[in-house]
Amino acid sequence: MKQAWWKERVFYQIYPRSFLDTNGDGIGDLRGIIEKLDYLKTLGIGGIWLCPVYDSPNDDNGYDIRDYENIMSEFGTMTDFDALLEGLHARDIKLVMDLVVNHSSDEHAWFTESRKAKDNPYRDYYIWRDGKDGGTPNNWASFFAPSAWKLDETTGQYYLHLFSEKQPDLNWENPRVRSEIHAMVNRWFDRGVDGFRMDVINCIAKDAGLPDGAGRPNAAGYTLAVERFANRPKFFDYIRELKENCYAGRDCLCLAEAPFTSPEEGTKMLDEDTGIFDLNFPFDLMEIDDGPGGKYDPGSWTLQQFKQIVSRWQVATEHGWGSLFWSNHDQARAVSRFGCTSSEELRIRSAKMLAVAMYLLRGTPFVYQGEELGMTNTRFPNESTIRDIEGINALNEARATGRIETTWKGILHKGRDHARTPMQWSTAPNAGFTTGEPWIMVNPNYVSINAETEQGDANSVLKFYQTLIGLRNSSRTLQYGDYRPLLIEHEELFVYQRVMNGETYTIVCNMSGENVALPEIPMGSVILSNVTQSIERTMAPYEARVMCC
Ligand code: ISL
Ligand code: CA
């Protein structure tokens, strides 16, 4: 097994808009992150994944980039950025930026040129087509709108947007687009960043001729034509080329966000010798509770499904490496979704259990901001408090098709805004996030769930995360050891070992709300637990034990 800095560190994902506001405009900023660097260091963090901070009109909160080489004015300046980078590196924390190049903003200079005329030199930077039979060029749906095509009056042609109509897809077939992106990536590397998390990167290559998709159509007759644009052969070529042009000779992290990727495809992408990425974010776990109607049609999940997903990816990445996460800025809060919030005691205990279950696996942990406090979903009182474009579009579509009740329930369960409510720093007004009016509501439970209070409470989720991350940071076995699942068929307990050089860690998690008898397994002495008093052969609800021998 090759060693690498990104295999040994615990990462922390920052959604800057919601982290800390230092100038009272209600929007988090880079200075806010700089203020909290010691907080991150104390947590044991060795790397940051920073969501987009580039200049953007914020149709999709920075995932619609107007200028790849400037900082969003709400977040600060390039001077602030350099100060942030310096502050991180002074603490030996790496910085991984978001790279959003499947699409840009429609306000990017490339697109404002592109839409001017069919013979504009930038026309082929995007994907333009004539309509067909009085309608769109094909039947592709967008993730954020019924159709993936928008008719542009100026030239009478349609442009492709897999996301919102303010996020036109870049045309990767154009070598000029690719070399502009390479140059831009290289300039960020030269500035000192340590890697990129590449947004929906496996969707950049669309099948030649843009053939219709075959999937189930939405109410407007369009379909998410995943088989036409996800993990297509050319995508592998484009990434190889990008790596040759940007990564060669640099020790930087190449991390993919890769929806629609099976563990088999993951093996191919992540192979240490022949793959194209160091790490990826797969989606299986994030989709575990999707109902037949998708993400906002809430279903249920079982421990068996969870174990299968974990095991498949542990196996898929045996000759490579994987990522470990419960949540991100697109997902609900981990403890509300996978743990238990019926009482404070169980919220705290289950939040700790989830951390043990996930972050001692083989792979690189990514803690999402606020997760280390056990932050929960928010009871959004009504539709006007929703800020997320995906949620707003889902509600609009649901209204048109009479499914509003299910969808609203779905949003309360899994809406992206749960992850985006402000970080809860203290008991001060607005959780200490801002002195102004926050851009999105603060979860009222900040009075008890917040960093300041938890820092002073030995039993808090925050203190537990500090200990757990410290444990992982100090153990080669937990970083590099083999993964061995135990009690595979058990319906309540999630049990595995990490083994290296004669040292064995055994991790036992009760993922249910019941007392569960612990079968005979090799154990060792308990080095970490989330209950005050363990009963040797009984696992209390949501109990987690880490043993070593
Ligand atoms: O949130 C989702 C599913 O749970 C997806 O629809 C999501 O949009 C998809 O996973 C891609 O996500 C990334 O690209 C989007 C952006 O809105 C997300 O925030 C980003 O993580 C478009 O850039
Ligand atoms: Ca601000």
mmCIF file of C-alpha atoms in Angstrom, residues 51-224:
data_model
loop_
_atom_site.group_PDB
_atom_site.id
_atom_site.type_symbol
_atom_site.label_atom_id
_atom_site.label_comp_id
_atom_site.label_asym_id
_atom_site.label_seq_id
_atom_site.Cartn_x
_atom_site.Cartn_y
_atom_site.Cartn_z
ATOM 1 C CA CYS A 51 -17.004 24.568 -1.190
ATOM 2 C CA PRO A 52 -16.813 27.106 -4.032
ATOM 3 C CA VAL A 53 -15.603 30.576 -3.080
ATOM 4 C CA TYR A 54 -15.255 31.887 -6.635
ATOM 5 C CA ASP A 55 -17.133 34.882 -8.032
ATOM 6 C CA SER A 56 -20.724 33.795 -8.633
ATOM 7 C CA PRO A 57 -24.239 35.218 -8.986
ATOM 8 C CA ASN A 58 -25.274 32.441 -6.559
ATOM 9 C CA ASP A 59 -28.091 30.816 -8.437
ATOM 10 C CA ASP A 60 -26.760 27.587 -6.869
ATOM 11 C CA ASN A 61 -24.662 29.113 -4.067
ATOM 12 C CA GLY A 62 -21.345 29.243 -5.854
ATOM 13 C CA TYR A 63 -21.771 26.118 -7.987
ATOM 14 C CA ASP A 64 -22.449 28.561 -10.813
ATOM 15 C CA ILE A 65 -19.115 30.274 -11.351
ATOM 16 C CA ARG A 66 -18.839 33.618 -13.113
ATOM 17 C CA ASP A 67 -15.073 33.979 -12.743
ATOM 18 C CA TYR A 68 -12.868 31.025 -11.831
ATOM 19 C CA GLU A 69 -10.013 33.296 -10.818
ATOM 20 C CA ASN A 70 -11.671 35.721 -8.462
ATOM 21 C CA ILE A 71 -13.214 35.444 -5.026
ATOM 22 C CA MET A 72 -16.941 36.009 -4.494
ATOM 23 C CA SER A 73 -17.232 39.559 -3.160
ATOM 24 C CA GLU A 74 -19.525 38.441 -0.293
ATOM 25 C CA PHE A 75 -16.775 36.072 0.859
ATOM 26 C CA GLY A 76 -13.885 38.522 0.660
ATOM 27 C CA THR A 77 -10.896 39.173 -1.555
ATOM 28 C CA MET A 78 -7.932 37.338 -3.000
ATOM 29 C CA THR A 79 -5.883 38.824 -0.150
ATOM 30 C CA ASP A 80 -8.222 37.119 2.326
ATOM 31 C CA PHE A 81 -7.860 33.915 0.364
ATOM 32 C CA ASP A 82 -4.078 34.041 0.525
ATOM 33 C CA ALA A 83 -4.272 34.751 4.249
ATOM 34 C CA LEU A 84 -6.551 31.749 4.701
ATOM 35 C CA LEU A 85 -4.196 29.502 2.773
ATOM 36 C CA GLU A 86 -1.238 30.736 4.787
ATOM 37 C CA GLY A 87 -3.103 30.231 8.065
ATOM 38 C CA LEU A 88 -4.030 26.689 7.083
ATOM 39 C CA HIS A 89 -0.535 25.759 5.975
ATOM 40 C CA ALA A 90 0.988 27.292 9.115
ATOM 41 C CA ARG A 91 -1.109 24.729 11.016
ATOM 42 C CA ASP A 92 -0.265 21.890 8.656
ATOM 43 C CA ILE A 93 -3.799 21.778 7.267
ATOM 44 C CA LYS A 94 -4.134 21.128 3.528
ATOM 45 C CA LEU A 95 -6.596 23.030 1.351
ATOM 46 C CA VAL A 96 -8.699 21.244 -1.243
ATOM 47 C CA MET A 97 -10.814 23.540 -3.411
ATOM 48 C CA ASP A 98 -14.017 22.783 -5.276
ATOM 49 C CA LEU A 99 -13.629 22.625 -9.046
ATOM 50 C CA VAL A 100 -16.911 23.169 -10.879
ATOM 51 C CA VAL A 101 -16.214 22.650 -14.559
ATOM 52 C CA ASN A 102 -19.080 20.543 -15.830
ATOM 53 C CA HIS A 103 -20.775 23.911 -16.182
ATOM 54 C CA SER A 104 -20.150 27.589 -15.524
ATOM 55 C CA SER A 105 -22.530 30.408 -14.729
ATOM 56 C CA ASP A 106 -24.462 31.903 -17.657
ATOM 57 C CA GLU A 107 -22.836 35.140 -16.481
ATOM 58 C CA HIS A 108 -19.331 33.829 -17.169
ATOM 59 C CA ALA A 109 -17.631 35.891 -19.905
ATOM 60 C CA TRP A 110 -17.312 32.730 -22.022
ATOM 61 C CA PHE A 111 -21.068 32.300 -22.036
ATOM 62 C CA THR A 112 -22.003 35.944 -22.550
ATOM 63 C CA GLU A 113 -19.778 35.791 -25.640
ATOM 64 C CA SER A 114 -21.016 32.358 -26.664
ATOM 65 C CA ARG A 115 -24.666 33.324 -26.752
ATOM 66 C CA LYS A 116 -24.047 36.422 -28.907
ATOM 67 C CA ALA A 117 -23.856 34.722 -32.308
ATOM 68 C CA LYS A 118 -23.466 31.334 -33.945
ATOM 69 C CA ASP A 119 -20.065 32.350 -35.276
ATOM 70 C CA ASN A 120 -18.756 33.849 -32.047
ATOM 71 C CA PRO A 121 -15.304 32.412 -31.199
ATOM 72 C CA TYR A 122 -16.725 31.200 -27.863
ATOM 73 C CA ARG A 123 -19.805 29.535 -29.389
ATOM 74 C CA ASP A 124 -18.334 26.042 -29.052
ATOM 75 C CA TYR A 125 -17.386 26.540 -25.416
ATOM 76 C CA TYR A 126 -20.951 25.383 -24.665
ATOM 77 C CA ILE A 127 -23.347 22.862 -26.145
ATOM 78 C CA TRP A 128 -25.711 24.501 -28.628
ATOM 79 C CA ARG A 129 -28.237 22.653 -30.800
ATOM 80 C CA ASP A 130 -31.196 23.363 -33.028
ATOM 81 C CA GLY A 131 -34.596 22.309 -31.766
ATOM 82 C CA LYS A 132 -36.258 19.182 -33.100
ATOM 83 C CA ASP A 133 -39.879 18.896 -34.272
ATOM 84 C CA GLY A 134 -40.738 22.208 -32.676
ATOM 85 C CA GLY A 135 -39.300 21.125 -29.305
ATOM 86 C CA THR A 136 -36.034 20.569 -27.498
ATOM 87 C CA PRO A 137 -33.066 18.905 -29.263
ATOM 88 C CA ASN A 138 -33.520 15.697 -27.230
ATOM 89 C CA ASN A 139 -35.462 14.343 -24.237
ATOM 90 C CA TRP A 140 -32.889 14.997 -21.521
ATOM 91 C CA ALA A 141 -34.128 16.265 -18.162
ATOM 92 C CA SER A 142 -32.189 18.617 -15.916
ATOM 93 C CA PHE A 143 -31.516 17.892 -12.241
ATOM 94 C CA PHE A 144 -32.983 21.268 -11.368
ATOM 95 C CA ALA A 145 -35.647 21.784 -14.065
ATOM 96 C CA PRO A 146 -37.934 19.623 -16.195
ATOM 97 C CA SER A 147 -35.858 19.979 -19.378
ATOM 98 C CA ALA A 148 -32.073 20.253 -19.745
ATOM 99 C CA TRP A 149 -32.453 22.629 -22.690
ATOM 100 C CA LYS A 150 -33.084 26.351 -22.780
ATOM 101 C CA LEU A 151 -34.048 28.183 -25.937
ATOM 102 C CA ASP A 152 -31.956 31.325 -26.391
ATOM 103 C CA GLU A 153 -33.806 33.995 -28.344
ATOM 104 C CA THR A 154 -30.706 35.699 -29.761
ATOM 105 C CA THR A 155 -29.771 32.860 -32.089
ATOM 106 C CA GLY A 156 -32.860 30.655 -31.894
ATOM 107 C CA GLN A 157 -30.794 27.682 -30.674
ATOM 108 C CA TYR A 158 -30.976 25.745 -27.418
ATOM 109 C CA TYR A 159 -28.132 25.314 -24.918
ATOM 110 C CA LEU A 160 -27.684 22.326 -22.630
ATOM 111 C CA HIS A 161 -27.851 22.721 -18.842
ATOM 112 C CA LEU A 162 -27.869 19.545 -16.752
ATOM 113 C CA PHE A 163 -28.411 21.774 -13.719
ATOM 114 C CA SER A 164 -30.209 25.151 -13.601
ATOM 115 C CA GLU A 165 -30.598 27.276 -16.716
ATOM 116 C CA LYS A 166 -28.035 29.591 -15.158
ATOM 117 C CA GLN A 167 -25.541 26.689 -15.245
ATOM 118 C CA PRO A 168 -24.843 25.976 -18.942
ATOM 119 C CA ASP A 169 -22.735 22.848 -19.548
ATOM 120 C CA LEU A 170 -19.235 23.419 -20.864
ATOM 121 C CA ASN A 171 -18.304 21.634 -24.057
ATOM 122 C CA TRP A 172 -15.358 19.393 -23.125
ATOM 123 C CA GLU A 173 -15.057 18.214 -26.726
ATOM 124 C CA ASN A 174 -13.575 21.599 -27.506
ATOM 125 C CA PRO A 175 -9.804 21.429 -26.866
ATOM 126 C CA ARG A 176 -9.759 25.174 -26.148
ATOM 127 C CA VAL A 177 -12.155 24.656 -23.245
ATOM 128 C CA ARG A 178 -9.924 21.925 -21.871
ATOM 129 C CA SER A 179 -6.760 23.959 -22.117
ATOM 130 C CA GLU A 180 -8.412 27.002 -20.480
ATOM 131 C CA ILE A 181 -9.424 24.734 -17.590
ATOM 132 C CA HIS A 182 -5.941 23.224 -17.323
ATOM 133 C CA ALA A 183 -4.371 26.679 -17.199
ATOM 134 C CA MET A 184 -6.807 27.826 -14.539
ATOM 135 C CA VAL A 185 -6.200 24.720 -12.403
ATOM 136 C CA ASN A 186 -2.455 25.222 -12.712
ATOM 137 C CA ARG A 187 -2.719 28.824 -11.552
ATOM 138 C CA TRP A 188 -4.525 27.681 -8.385
ATOM 139 C CA PHE A 189 -1.911 25.006 -7.812
ATOM 140 C CA ASP A 190 0.828 27.581 -8.251
ATOM 141 C CA ARG A 191 -0.930 29.695 -5.660
ATOM 142 C CA GLY A 192 -0.536 26.817 -3.217
ATOM 143 C CA VAL A 193 -3.757 24.828 -3.075
ATOM 144 C CA ASP A 194 -3.358 21.126 -2.337
ATOM 145 C CA GLY A 195 -6.003 19.567 -4.523
ATOM 146 C CA PHE A 196 -9.487 19.697 -5.980
ATOM 147 C CA ARG A 197 -12.816 18.071 -5.325
ATOM 148 C CA MET A 198 -14.291 17.933 -8.802
ATOM 149 C CA ASP A 199 -17.989 18.640 -8.974
ATOM 150 C CA VAL A 200 -20.097 16.113 -10.969
ATOM 151 C CA ILE A 201 -16.907 15.520 -12.873
ATOM 152 C CA ASN A 202 -18.011 12.177 -14.279
ATOM 153 C CA CYS A 203 -20.740 13.943 -16.280
ATOM 154 C CA ILE A 204 -18.437 16.109 -18.416
ATOM 155 C CA ALA A 205 -18.412 13.786 -21.458
ATOM 156 C CA LYS A 206 -21.737 13.496 -23.246
ATOM 157 C CA ASP A 207 -22.307 10.783 -25.865
ATOM 158 C CA ALA A 208 -21.697 11.955 -29.406
ATOM 159 C CA GLY A 209 -24.895 13.042 -31.118
ATOM 160 C CA LEU A 210 -26.602 13.488 -27.727
ATOM 161 C CA PRO A 211 -29.004 10.556 -28.213
ATOM 162 C CA ASP A 212 -32.290 10.447 -26.286
ATOM 163 C CA GLY A 213 -32.251 8.857 -22.852
ATOM 164 C CA ALA A 214 -34.223 5.685 -22.228
ATOM 165 C CA GLY A 215 -35.195 6.190 -18.579
ATOM 166 C CA ARG A 216 -38.564 6.910 -17.016
ATOM 167 C CA PRO A 217 -39.862 10.311 -18.180
ATOM 168 C CA ASN A 218 -40.825 13.063 -15.726
ATOM 169 C CA ALA A 219 -44.223 14.773 -15.821
ATOM 170 C CA ALA A 220 -43.054 16.989 -18.695
ATOM 171 C CA GLY A 221 -41.811 13.990 -20.693
ATOM 172 C CA TYR A 222 -38.065 14.441 -20.077
ATOM 173 C CA THR A 223 -35.721 11.879 -18.580
ATOM 174 C CA LEU A 224 -32.450 11.991 -16.646
#
